[in-house]
XYZ file of C-alpha atoms in Angstrom:
584
model
C -13.208 -18.445 -74.521
C -15.568 -21.455 -74.339
C -13.148 -23.509 -72.217
C -13.109 -20.549 -69.706
C -16.803 -20.403 -69.681
C -17.136 -24.220 -69.156
C -14.416 -24.084 -66.381
C -16.366 -21.303 -64.581
C -19.644 -23.199 -64.987
C -18.267 -26.286 -63.465
C -16.723 -24.189 -60.619
C -20.234 -22.849 -60.112
C -21.777 -26.171 -60.021
C -18.960 -27.305 -57.540
C -19.787 -24.492 -55.120
C -23.469 -25.145 -55.641
C -22.956 -28.782 -54.601
C -20.955 -27.703 -51.661
C -23.729 -25.445 -50.427
C -26.286 -28.229 -50.902
C -24.148 -30.779 -48.723
C -23.597 -27.974 -46.164
C -27.237 -27.272 -46.101
C -28.142 -30.954 -45.602
C -25.685 -31.492 -42.714
C -27.273 -30.944 -39.256
C -26.406 -27.492 -37.835
C -24.683 -28.784 -34.780
C -22.080 -30.444 -36.934
C -21.234 -27.126 -38.367
C -21.394 -25.304 -35.048
C -18.938 -27.701 -33.575
C -16.154 -26.090 -35.383
C -17.465 -22.495 -34.751
C -15.096 -21.855 -31.850
C -14.610 -18.288 -31.413
C -11.717 -16.159 -29.932
C -13.129 -13.594 -27.685
C -11.151 -10.482 -26.847
C -11.451 -8.402 -23.581
C -9.481 -5.459 -22.317
C -9.257 -5.091 -18.636
C -7.844 -1.568 -17.375
C -7.046 -1.860 -13.780
C -7.781 1.674 -12.617
C -9.010 3.716 -9.407
C -12.485 4.787 -9.329
C -14.466 6.895 -6.742
C -17.339 4.911 -5.436
C -19.922 6.027 -2.820
C -21.512 3.470 -0.406
C -22.787 3.906 3.066
C -22.793 7.761 2.825
C -19.042 7.679 2.157
C -17.066 8.002 -0.975
C -13.658 6.127 -1.306
C -11.196 5.437 -4.174
C -11.212 1.776 -4.996
C -9.252 -0.554 -7.399
C -11.638 -1.601 -10.399
C -11.667 -3.063 -13.817
C -12.703 -0.577 -16.387
C -14.076 1.605 -13.671
C -16.862 -0.805 -12.779
C -17.913 -2.292 -9.448
C -18.511 -5.238 -9.616
C -16.378 -5.638 -12.809
C -17.408 -6.471 -16.295
C -19.187 -9.720 -17.240
C -17.075 -12.193 -19.326
C -19.218 -14.321 -21.723
C -18.045 -17.269 -23.888
C -19.207 -20.674 -25.030
C -17.680 -23.929 -24.130
C -14.728 -24.422 -26.412
C -14.181 -20.592 -27.024
C -10.704 -19.246 -26.592
C -10.397 -16.153 -24.232
C -7.735 -13.437 -24.839
C -7.773 -10.800 -22.049
C -5.417 -7.879 -22.066
C -4.826 -6.666 -18.480
C -3.285 -3.187 -18.067
C -2.337 -2.114 -14.734
C -2.905 1.769 -14.102
C -2.799 1.663 -10.175
C -0.029 1.733 -7.570
C -0.427 -1.964 -6.531
C 0.914 -5.102 -8.197
C -1.968 -7.039 -9.700
C -2.922 -10.361 -11.072
C -6.213 -11.805 -12.164
C -7.350 -15.454 -11.486
C -9.992 -17.031 -13.609
C -11.584 -18.872 -10.902
C -12.639 -22.499 -11.636
C -11.293 -22.537 -15.315
C -9.390 -25.638 -15.453
C -6.489 -24.146 -17.516
C -5.618 -27.289 -19.491
C -2.054 -26.741 -20.364
C -2.337 -23.033 -19.921
C -1.180 -22.768 -16.199
C 0.792 -19.582 -17.124
C -2.660 -17.749 -17.339
C -3.959 -19.156 -14.037
C -3.260 -15.889 -12.158
C -2.347 -16.404 -8.432
C 0.586 -14.165 -7.626
C 4.007 -15.813 -7.095
C 2.439 -19.264 -7.808
C 1.886 -19.171 -11.659
C 3.223 -15.746 -12.394
C 5.023 -12.552 -10.869
C 2.325 -9.851 -10.584
C 1.700 -7.237 -13.206
C 3.502 -4.114 -12.030
C 2.235 -0.515 -12.325
C 2.222 0.619 -16.050
C 2.772 -3.051 -17.265
C 0.488 -5.200 -19.409
C -0.070 -9.086 -19.501
C -2.141 -11.010 -21.952
C -4.067 -13.934 -20.474
C -4.708 -16.487 -23.127
C -6.545 -19.775 -22.351
C -9.291 -21.990 -23.900
C -12.375 -22.953 -22.161
C -12.427 -26.686 -22.368
C -15.255 -29.160 -21.333
C -16.853 -26.561 -19.027
C -20.080 -24.761 -19.042
C -21.848 -22.860 -16.415
C -21.001 -19.983 -13.932
C -17.553 -19.167 -12.723
C -15.888 -15.776 -11.856
C -12.679 -13.790 -12.104
C -11.015 -12.031 -9.288
C -7.697 -10.216 -8.280
C -5.235 -12.800 -6.895
C -2.759 -10.505 -4.833
C -3.074 -9.441 -1.320
C -6.850 -8.310 -0.641
C -7.342 -6.509 -3.799
C -10.271 -8.923 -4.822
C -12.378 -7.071 -2.197
C -13.398 -4.821 -5.133
C -11.804 -6.543 -8.107
C -14.168 -9.319 -9.351
C -16.831 -10.090 -11.880
C -18.696 -13.069 -13.319
C -17.606 -15.533 -16.036
C -20.683 -16.891 -17.961
C -19.929 -19.975 -20.258
C -22.744 -20.955 -22.487
C -22.970 -24.312 -23.588
C -21.990 -25.192 -27.234
C -24.483 -23.789 -29.863
C -27.578 -25.967 -30.111
C -26.789 -27.712 -26.896
C -29.764 -27.286 -24.468
C -29.552 -26.952 -20.684
C -30.550 -30.189 -18.766
C -33.303 -28.115 -17.092
C -36.257 -25.947 -18.348
C -35.022 -22.895 -20.265
C -35.276 -19.734 -18.304
C -36.847 -16.454 -19.645
C -33.811 -14.645 -18.273
C -30.495 -15.226 -16.571
C -29.169 -13.014 -14.031
C -25.859 -12.866 -12.238
C -25.971 -12.266 -8.498
C -22.598 -11.510 -7.000
C -22.566 -11.528 -3.198
C -19.570 -9.305 -1.813
C -18.416 -7.248 1.077
C -17.936 -3.524 1.522
C -15.246 -1.890 3.720
C -15.235 1.771 4.643
C -11.506 1.438 5.204
C -8.762 0.504 2.674
C -8.639 -3.212 2.614
C -4.937 -3.221 1.849
C -4.561 -1.059 5.005
C -6.764 -3.399 6.966
C -4.640 -6.555 6.333
C -1.244 -4.772 6.532
C -2.152 -3.343 9.961
C -3.446 -6.902 11.063
C -0.390 -8.629 9.962
C 1.932 -6.185 11.778
C -0.135 -6.370 15.130
C -0.496 -10.208 14.775
C -4.201 -9.947 15.383
C -7.429 -10.546 13.411
C -8.324 -7.883 10.847
C -11.202 -5.601 11.211
C -14.449 -6.813 9.699
C -16.165 -5.390 6.665
C -18.984 -2.867 7.042
C -21.686 -4.335 4.790
C -22.441 -7.100 2.500
C -23.473 -6.398 -1.097
C -25.680 -7.896 -3.735
C -24.240 -6.817 -6.983
C -22.241 -4.158 -5.407
C -25.295 -2.811 -3.559
C -25.729 -2.922 0.361
C -29.497 -2.530 0.648
C -31.800 -0.503 2.771
C -30.797 -2.287 6.329
C -27.608 -0.179 6.104
C -27.163 3.449 6.698
C -28.393 5.570 3.905
C -28.356 2.718 1.380
C -31.998 2.484 0.402
C -31.123 3.955 -3.047
C -28.362 1.391 -3.286
C -30.599 -1.554 -3.433
C -30.426 -4.459 -5.970
C -33.913 -4.972 -7.571
C -34.898 -7.983 -9.608
C -38.003 -7.346 -11.725
C -39.880 -10.489 -12.866
C -42.974 -11.556 -14.718
C -45.560 -13.908 -13.162
C -45.495 -17.719 -14.296
C -41.833 -17.499 -15.595
C -38.593 -19.230 -14.850
C -35.397 -17.263 -14.106
C -31.807 -18.602 -13.871
C -29.901 -16.851 -10.938
C -26.151 -17.204 -11.248
C -24.970 -16.778 -7.660
C -21.381 -16.157 -6.846
C -19.973 -15.510 -3.534
C -17.138 -13.045 -3.936
C -16.877 -12.005 -0.213
C -13.396 -11.975 1.321
C -14.105 -13.613 4.557
C -17.483 -14.910 5.051
C -19.661 -17.902 3.798
C -23.200 -16.608 3.178
C -26.924 -17.930 3.395
C -29.027 -16.625 0.584
C -32.732 -16.765 0.363
C -35.737 -14.997 -1.299
C -39.012 -14.618 0.735
C -41.858 -17.083 -0.054
C -39.957 -18.547 -3.170
C -38.519 -22.012 -3.556
C -34.984 -22.073 -5.469
C -33.942 -25.171 -7.427
C -30.190 -25.735 -7.435
C -29.221 -26.929 -10.994
C -25.411 -26.296 -11.113
C -22.473 -25.892 -8.566
C -19.171 -24.567 -9.628
C -20.105 -24.866 -13.306
C -21.035 -28.500 -12.934
C -24.746 -29.567 -13.465
C -26.303 -31.185 -10.554
C -29.454 -33.137 -9.812
C -32.186 -30.634 -9.096
C -32.242 -29.723 -5.592
C -35.330 -27.598 -4.229
C -34.509 -25.343 -1.249
C -35.544 -22.174 0.462
C -31.895 -21.412 1.382
C -28.603 -21.779 -0.473
C -25.361 -21.893 1.487
C -22.493 -20.506 -0.520
C -18.780 -20.263 0.465
C -16.365 -17.575 -0.963
C -15.136 -18.878 -4.254
C -18.373 -20.987 -5.004
C -20.899 -20.597 -7.594
C -24.367 -21.942 -7.500
C -26.964 -21.613 -10.285
C -30.602 -21.726 -9.237
C -33.857 -21.747 -11.042
C -36.518 -19.290 -9.531
C -40.028 -20.004 -10.729
C -42.316 -17.084 -10.194
C -45.817 -17.167 -8.828
C -48.495 -17.662 -11.530
C -50.367 -14.410 -10.677
C -48.921 -11.116 -9.784
C -49.070 -11.066 -5.894
C -49.846 -7.872 -3.781
C -46.350 -8.028 -2.354
C -42.639 -7.327 -2.999
C -40.282 -9.992 -1.605
C -36.866 -9.512 0.124
C -33.808 -10.988 -1.293
C -31.328 -11.625 1.716
C -27.838 -12.942 2.383
C -26.188 -13.057 5.760
C -23.209 -14.916 7.049
C -22.574 -18.344 8.236
C -19.714 -18.036 10.610
C -18.307 -20.860 12.820
C -14.976 -19.453 14.133
C -13.893 -17.997 17.414
C -13.273 -14.387 15.963
C -15.790 -11.606 15.539
C -17.673 -11.228 12.065
C -19.669 -8.586 10.296
C -23.110 -9.901 11.634
C -25.206 -7.787 9.201
C -27.500 -8.678 6.362
C -27.660 -7.273 2.818
C -31.066 -7.278 0.951
C -32.431 -6.577 -2.356
C -36.142 -6.724 -3.763
C -38.036 -9.191 -5.984
C -40.639 -7.064 -7.680
C -43.333 -8.509 -10.094
C -44.012 -6.401 -13.166
C -47.611 -5.175 -12.959
C -50.164 -5.172 -15.884
C -52.002 -1.921 -16.518
C -55.143 -3.092 -14.842
C -53.592 -3.947 -11.593
C -51.587 -0.828 -11.726
C -54.543 1.280 -11.360
C -55.621 -0.876 -8.244
C -52.063 -0.886 -6.798
C -51.822 2.849 -6.569
C -54.273 2.894 -3.746
C -52.777 -0.194 -2.072
C -49.624 -0.481 -0.371
C -47.661 -3.706 -1.160
C -46.744 -6.125 1.527
C -43.119 -6.630 2.019
C -42.296 -10.327 2.954
C -38.792 -11.198 4.374
C -37.134 -14.659 4.251
C -36.127 -16.645 7.493
C -32.213 -17.411 7.352
C -30.684 -19.941 9.636
C -28.613 -18.854 12.773
C -25.119 -17.759 11.924
C -23.622 -20.902 13.258
C -25.995 -23.457 11.974
C -23.533 -26.231 11.377
C -26.275 -28.907 10.957
C -27.914 -26.979 8.114
C -24.610 -26.552 6.369
C -23.669 -30.183 6.623
C -27.182 -31.264 5.380
C -27.224 -28.794 2.493
C -23.734 -29.927 1.126
C -24.598 -33.483 1.338
C -27.471 -32.925 -0.739
C -25.613 -31.637 -3.643
C -25.005 -34.316 -6.244
C -23.551 -34.559 -9.773
C -26.235 -34.948 -12.444
C -24.133 -38.194 -13.618
C -26.225 -38.490 -16.862
C -25.173 -40.296 -20.033
C -24.246 -36.793 -21.394
C -22.648 -35.545 -18.247
C -21.143 -38.465 -16.343
C -19.415 -38.119 -13.089
C -16.070 -39.429 -13.838
C -14.980 -40.151 -10.251
C -11.501 -41.974 -9.882
C -12.356 -45.308 -8.705
C -8.899 -46.309 -7.764
C -6.484 -44.199 -5.930
C -2.645 -44.056 -6.488
C -1.876 -41.566 -3.571
C -3.544 -41.002 -0.378
C -3.037 -37.744 1.584
C -4.318 -36.589 4.953
C -4.150 -32.778 5.576
C -5.098 -30.882 8.765
C -6.220 -27.486 8.140
C -6.725 -24.888 10.976
C -5.329 -22.084 12.979
C -2.144 -22.007 15.321
C 0.252 -19.493 16.646
C 3.674 -18.184 15.624
C 6.466 -16.370 17.392
C 7.015 -12.798 16.438
C 10.649 -11.380 16.049
C 11.850 -8.974 18.774
C 12.197 -6.319 15.970
C 8.631 -6.553 15.095
C 6.659 -7.105 18.178
C 3.076 -8.615 18.074
C 0.112 -7.924 20.324
C -0.544 -11.638 21.008
C 0.301 -13.444 24.302
C 4.099 -13.817 24.804
C 4.832 -11.671 21.666
C 3.031 -14.364 19.370
C 0.527 -13.841 16.522
C -2.322 -15.880 14.876
C -1.081 -18.106 11.979
C -2.742 -20.775 9.808
C -1.331 -24.033 8.438
C -1.995 -27.113 6.378
C -0.105 -30.175 8.204
C 1.220 -27.618 10.530
C 3.090 -25.899 7.632
C 2.350 -22.177 7.149
C 3.122 -21.512 3.599
C 5.648 -18.783 2.951
C 5.138 -16.939 -0.437
C 8.164 -16.985 -2.625
C 9.720 -14.010 -4.188
C 9.634 -15.547 -7.854
C 6.817 -17.595 -9.223
C 6.784 -21.384 -8.512
C 5.852 -22.291 -11.970
C 8.721 -20.509 -13.551
C 11.115 -22.234 -10.918
C 9.611 -25.489 -11.829
C 9.571 -25.053 -15.599
C 13.140 -24.158 -15.897
C 14.543 -26.417 -13.066
C 15.450 -23.638 -10.753
C 13.732 -24.714 -7.626
C 16.768 -24.336 -5.467
C 16.094 -21.654 -2.905
C 12.488 -21.214 -4.272
C 10.747 -24.251 -2.905
C 11.257 -27.856 -1.376
C 9.205 -30.891 -2.433
C 8.957 -32.271 1.181
C 5.376 -31.227 1.898
C 4.099 -33.876 4.608
C 1.584 -36.273 3.345
C 0.235 -36.596 6.877
C 0.279 -34.512 10.024
C 3.694 -34.487 11.536
C 2.159 -35.124 14.880
C -1.121 -37.142 15.408
C -3.438 -35.682 18.035
C -7.213 -35.515 18.668
C -7.862 -32.964 15.836
C -11.324 -31.873 17.002
C -10.786 -32.416 20.685
C -8.431 -30.941 23.135
C -5.510 -29.253 21.268
C -1.979 -30.464 21.725
C 0.246 -28.463 24.273
C 2.414 -27.075 21.387
C 0.353 -25.208 18.897
C 3.291 -23.404 17.202
C 3.314 -23.914 13.383
C 6.327 -24.308 11.153
C 6.884 -22.205 8.076
C 8.165 -23.198 4.566
C 7.601 -23.013 0.886
C 6.818 -26.817 0.413
C 4.962 -28.508 -2.429
C 3.706 -31.958 -3.288
C 5.062 -33.350 -6.648
C 2.650 -35.719 -8.545
C 3.514 -37.642 -11.654
C 1.156 -36.943 -14.535
C -2.252 -38.806 -14.348
C -1.888 -39.786 -10.621
C -5.307 -40.281 -9.124
C -5.343 -38.473 -5.741
C -7.630 -38.917 -2.535
C -7.230 -36.221 -0.076
C -8.942 -35.988 3.378
C -9.047 -32.471 4.621
C -9.529 -32.381 8.467
C -10.454 -29.332 10.388
C -8.788 -28.763 13.769
C -10.027 -27.193 16.964
C -6.807 -25.412 17.747
C -7.822 -21.872 18.760
C -11.138 -22.765 17.610
C -12.835 -25.210 15.012
C -13.926 -23.414 11.877
C -15.295 -24.070 8.505
C -12.756 -23.585 5.767
C -13.738 -23.144 2.108
C -10.665 -24.879 0.318
C -10.177 -24.052 -3.367
C -8.090 -26.137 -5.732
C -6.676 -24.421 -8.831
C -6.429 -26.217 -12.081
C -8.941 -29.131 -11.384
C -12.301 -29.938 -10.362
C -12.488 -32.642 -7.647
C -15.295 -34.839 -6.426
C -16.477 -34.712 -2.661
C -16.814 -38.376 -1.946
C -17.289 -38.088 1.702
C -17.714 -35.522 4.749
C -18.469 -35.930 8.298
C -18.287 -34.516 11.775
C -15.448 -35.210 14.351
C -12.212 -36.933 13.261
C -11.890 -38.809 10.063
C -11.723 -42.781 10.645
C -9.653 -44.324 7.980
C -11.068 -47.711 8.877
C -14.873 -46.948 8.949
C -15.539 -43.820 6.792
C -14.250 -44.810 3.432
C -16.804 -47.584 3.218
C -19.438 -44.973 3.281
C -17.879 -42.764 0.297
C -20.178 -42.039 -2.555
C -18.276 -43.027 -5.855
C -21.471 -42.864 -8.034
C -22.763 -39.291 -8.080
C -20.731 -36.989 -5.812
C -20.655 -33.291 -6.141
C -17.912 -32.158 -8.560
C -16.601 -28.689 -7.450
C -13.402 -26.437 -7.337
C -14.166 -25.163 -3.840
C -15.296 -27.273 -0.900
C -16.192 -26.226 2.645
C -14.317 -28.325 5.240
C -16.939 -28.652 7.891
C -16.339 -26.904 11.250
C -15.052 -29.656 13.621
C -15.295 -32.146 10.730
C -13.671 -33.419 7.518
C -14.230 -33.827 3.857
C -12.686 -36.279 1.576
C -12.093 -35.423 -2.247
C -10.657 -37.268 -5.273
C -9.129 -35.880 -8.461
C -7.127 -37.022 -11.399
C -3.777 -34.940 -11.824
C -4.068 -34.832 -15.579
C -3.032 -31.174 -15.998
C 0.731 -30.470 -15.964
C 1.871 -27.302 -13.971
C 1.798 -25.862 -10.405
C -1.456 -25.546 -8.726
C -2.324 -23.565 -5.655
C -4.619 -24.853 -3.052
C -5.830 -22.414 -0.244
C -8.483 -21.368 1.978
C -10.878 -18.799 0.335
C -11.295 -16.835 3.617
C -8.813 -14.210 2.654
C -7.600 -13.758 6.202
C -6.608 -17.396 6.545
C -4.776 -17.321 3.184
C -2.865 -14.215 4.451
C -1.983 -16.265 7.591
C -0.622 -19.183 5.595
C -3.430 -21.666 5.037
C -2.247 -22.390 1.599
C 0.029 -24.956 -0.412
C 0.815 -26.057 -3.739
C 0.771 -29.134 -5.974
C 3.238 -29.692 -8.793
C 1.900 -31.885 -11.587
C 4.910 -33.226 -13.735
C 4.521 -33.397 -17.580
C 3.370 -36.669 -19.275
C 5.076 -38.530 -21.959
C 3.068 -37.312 -24.943
C 3.359 -33.776 -26.427
C -0.302 -32.913 -25.513
C 0.484 -33.868 -21.978
C 3.281 -31.353 -21.500
C 3.086 -27.577 -20.237
C 4.084 -25.370 -23.191
C 6.845 -22.633 -22.623
C 5.656 -19.326 -20.947
C 4.338 -16.420 -23.075
C 6.909 -13.726 -23.927
C 5.067 -11.112 -21.898
C 5.108 -13.094 -18.711
C 5.501 -10.469 -16.005
C 8.942 -10.260 -14.252
C 9.455 -10.080 -10.508
């Protein structure tokens, strides 16, 4: 009996000693191992929603528009069960998540997976590695992302501070578009006719158009703030086809993060944000409650030859009133102050704004720019025309239609997912590996177009050995019309080492590249009538989509894919697909 008592006593002492040791350890040491698995369930379902005096049935997640917010910490694992209850095939893309060795969960239809068919389920399973900030999720099949989108908020590891003043509150602000028509019908009709699709009817802030639109005064986003405080606004452009200017009347915004990468603080009155991009800004409110409300506004930056939705969405910034000022305010009408936004085609503002965004490049958050380059690529991006068949006549001149291409290759979507074909060595008849590293024909890219502007078609990819450092120059063309193209690369962040107007000069321009603190992003606007140079390290095995985030251009073929081969080590290889991967 005594030995049992002594044994339990020594066990109690050991436990006590362990508690003392743990108690003395600094908290972050403990927290480093506290990585959580966070579970979400996404029911893809139809929901009746009323906007602009009209009710329509839209595709949603869990009946919400915009969809639910995903919150995680850096290092957490996310397990998201997606159940498809609608008539359309669906996939979800976790935009900006690097998907390190989890390419099966990336989400673009027919690239990393076949779509989730009606009545089917797929479990997206991935870990958020080395990322913190604002990203977003959206449907990645046809035009369903017009209503199927929502924010991803990745908080820093516990006890890791922000490298900027801690805000009182954090507010996601998602800019989107609203169509009265069914967007699947809009794009299907456009593809059959061979012409540009109809424009949206309104822009939205968190799903609300605001009072400048017909009968939308009640559908207005309102941001209530206290005087003398700092707020973090997590801006996301979820619009299908428009880059947007964003501003708040009489308030300065400080950009502190772009595409979930901390940036050097940049004070500005106006933010330019392309579809696919996210930008975190600090809003410091006025010290005293002003006798005014302030309009929050977003309207398009449009450079192309086509018509666009030239309207403005507005919300309200309202200061909370104290009881004393409340009594006075009852008899006084508040002023309503509006911001001044650039002209819709202000390319000078766009270039200047993008050049000002720089990586923080601190000891804790270094900019790991590849200093040497293994492979150089030069891609033209822009529009062209394609011949339509006699069986399916188009409305363009001489039975042609508008097409879009990268290096004159208009990408043809395969019938099976590229990643499966690659992983199981079954590429024959699915894709070829002869994507051109340079334009097949050299011409004055931003001057007079060549006489032949017909595009070629193919499912072509670029194959990169593991750990290849890549430099890619993306050159806009003036064929049909110069236009800004927001290019999104899946699976990686890249560094914007240079950008400029006109044609890229391989002799002079590289000397001006910024290899110290360039912006690190997942989506970059190729300037209208200009070029952008990016660098990235291909250290993530899999198949990675790169496409224009103007959905109409993606539909027309402005897209391609990179295959990154496995490395030699076990942790450099892509694991096999999950057992529930959807079938085509």
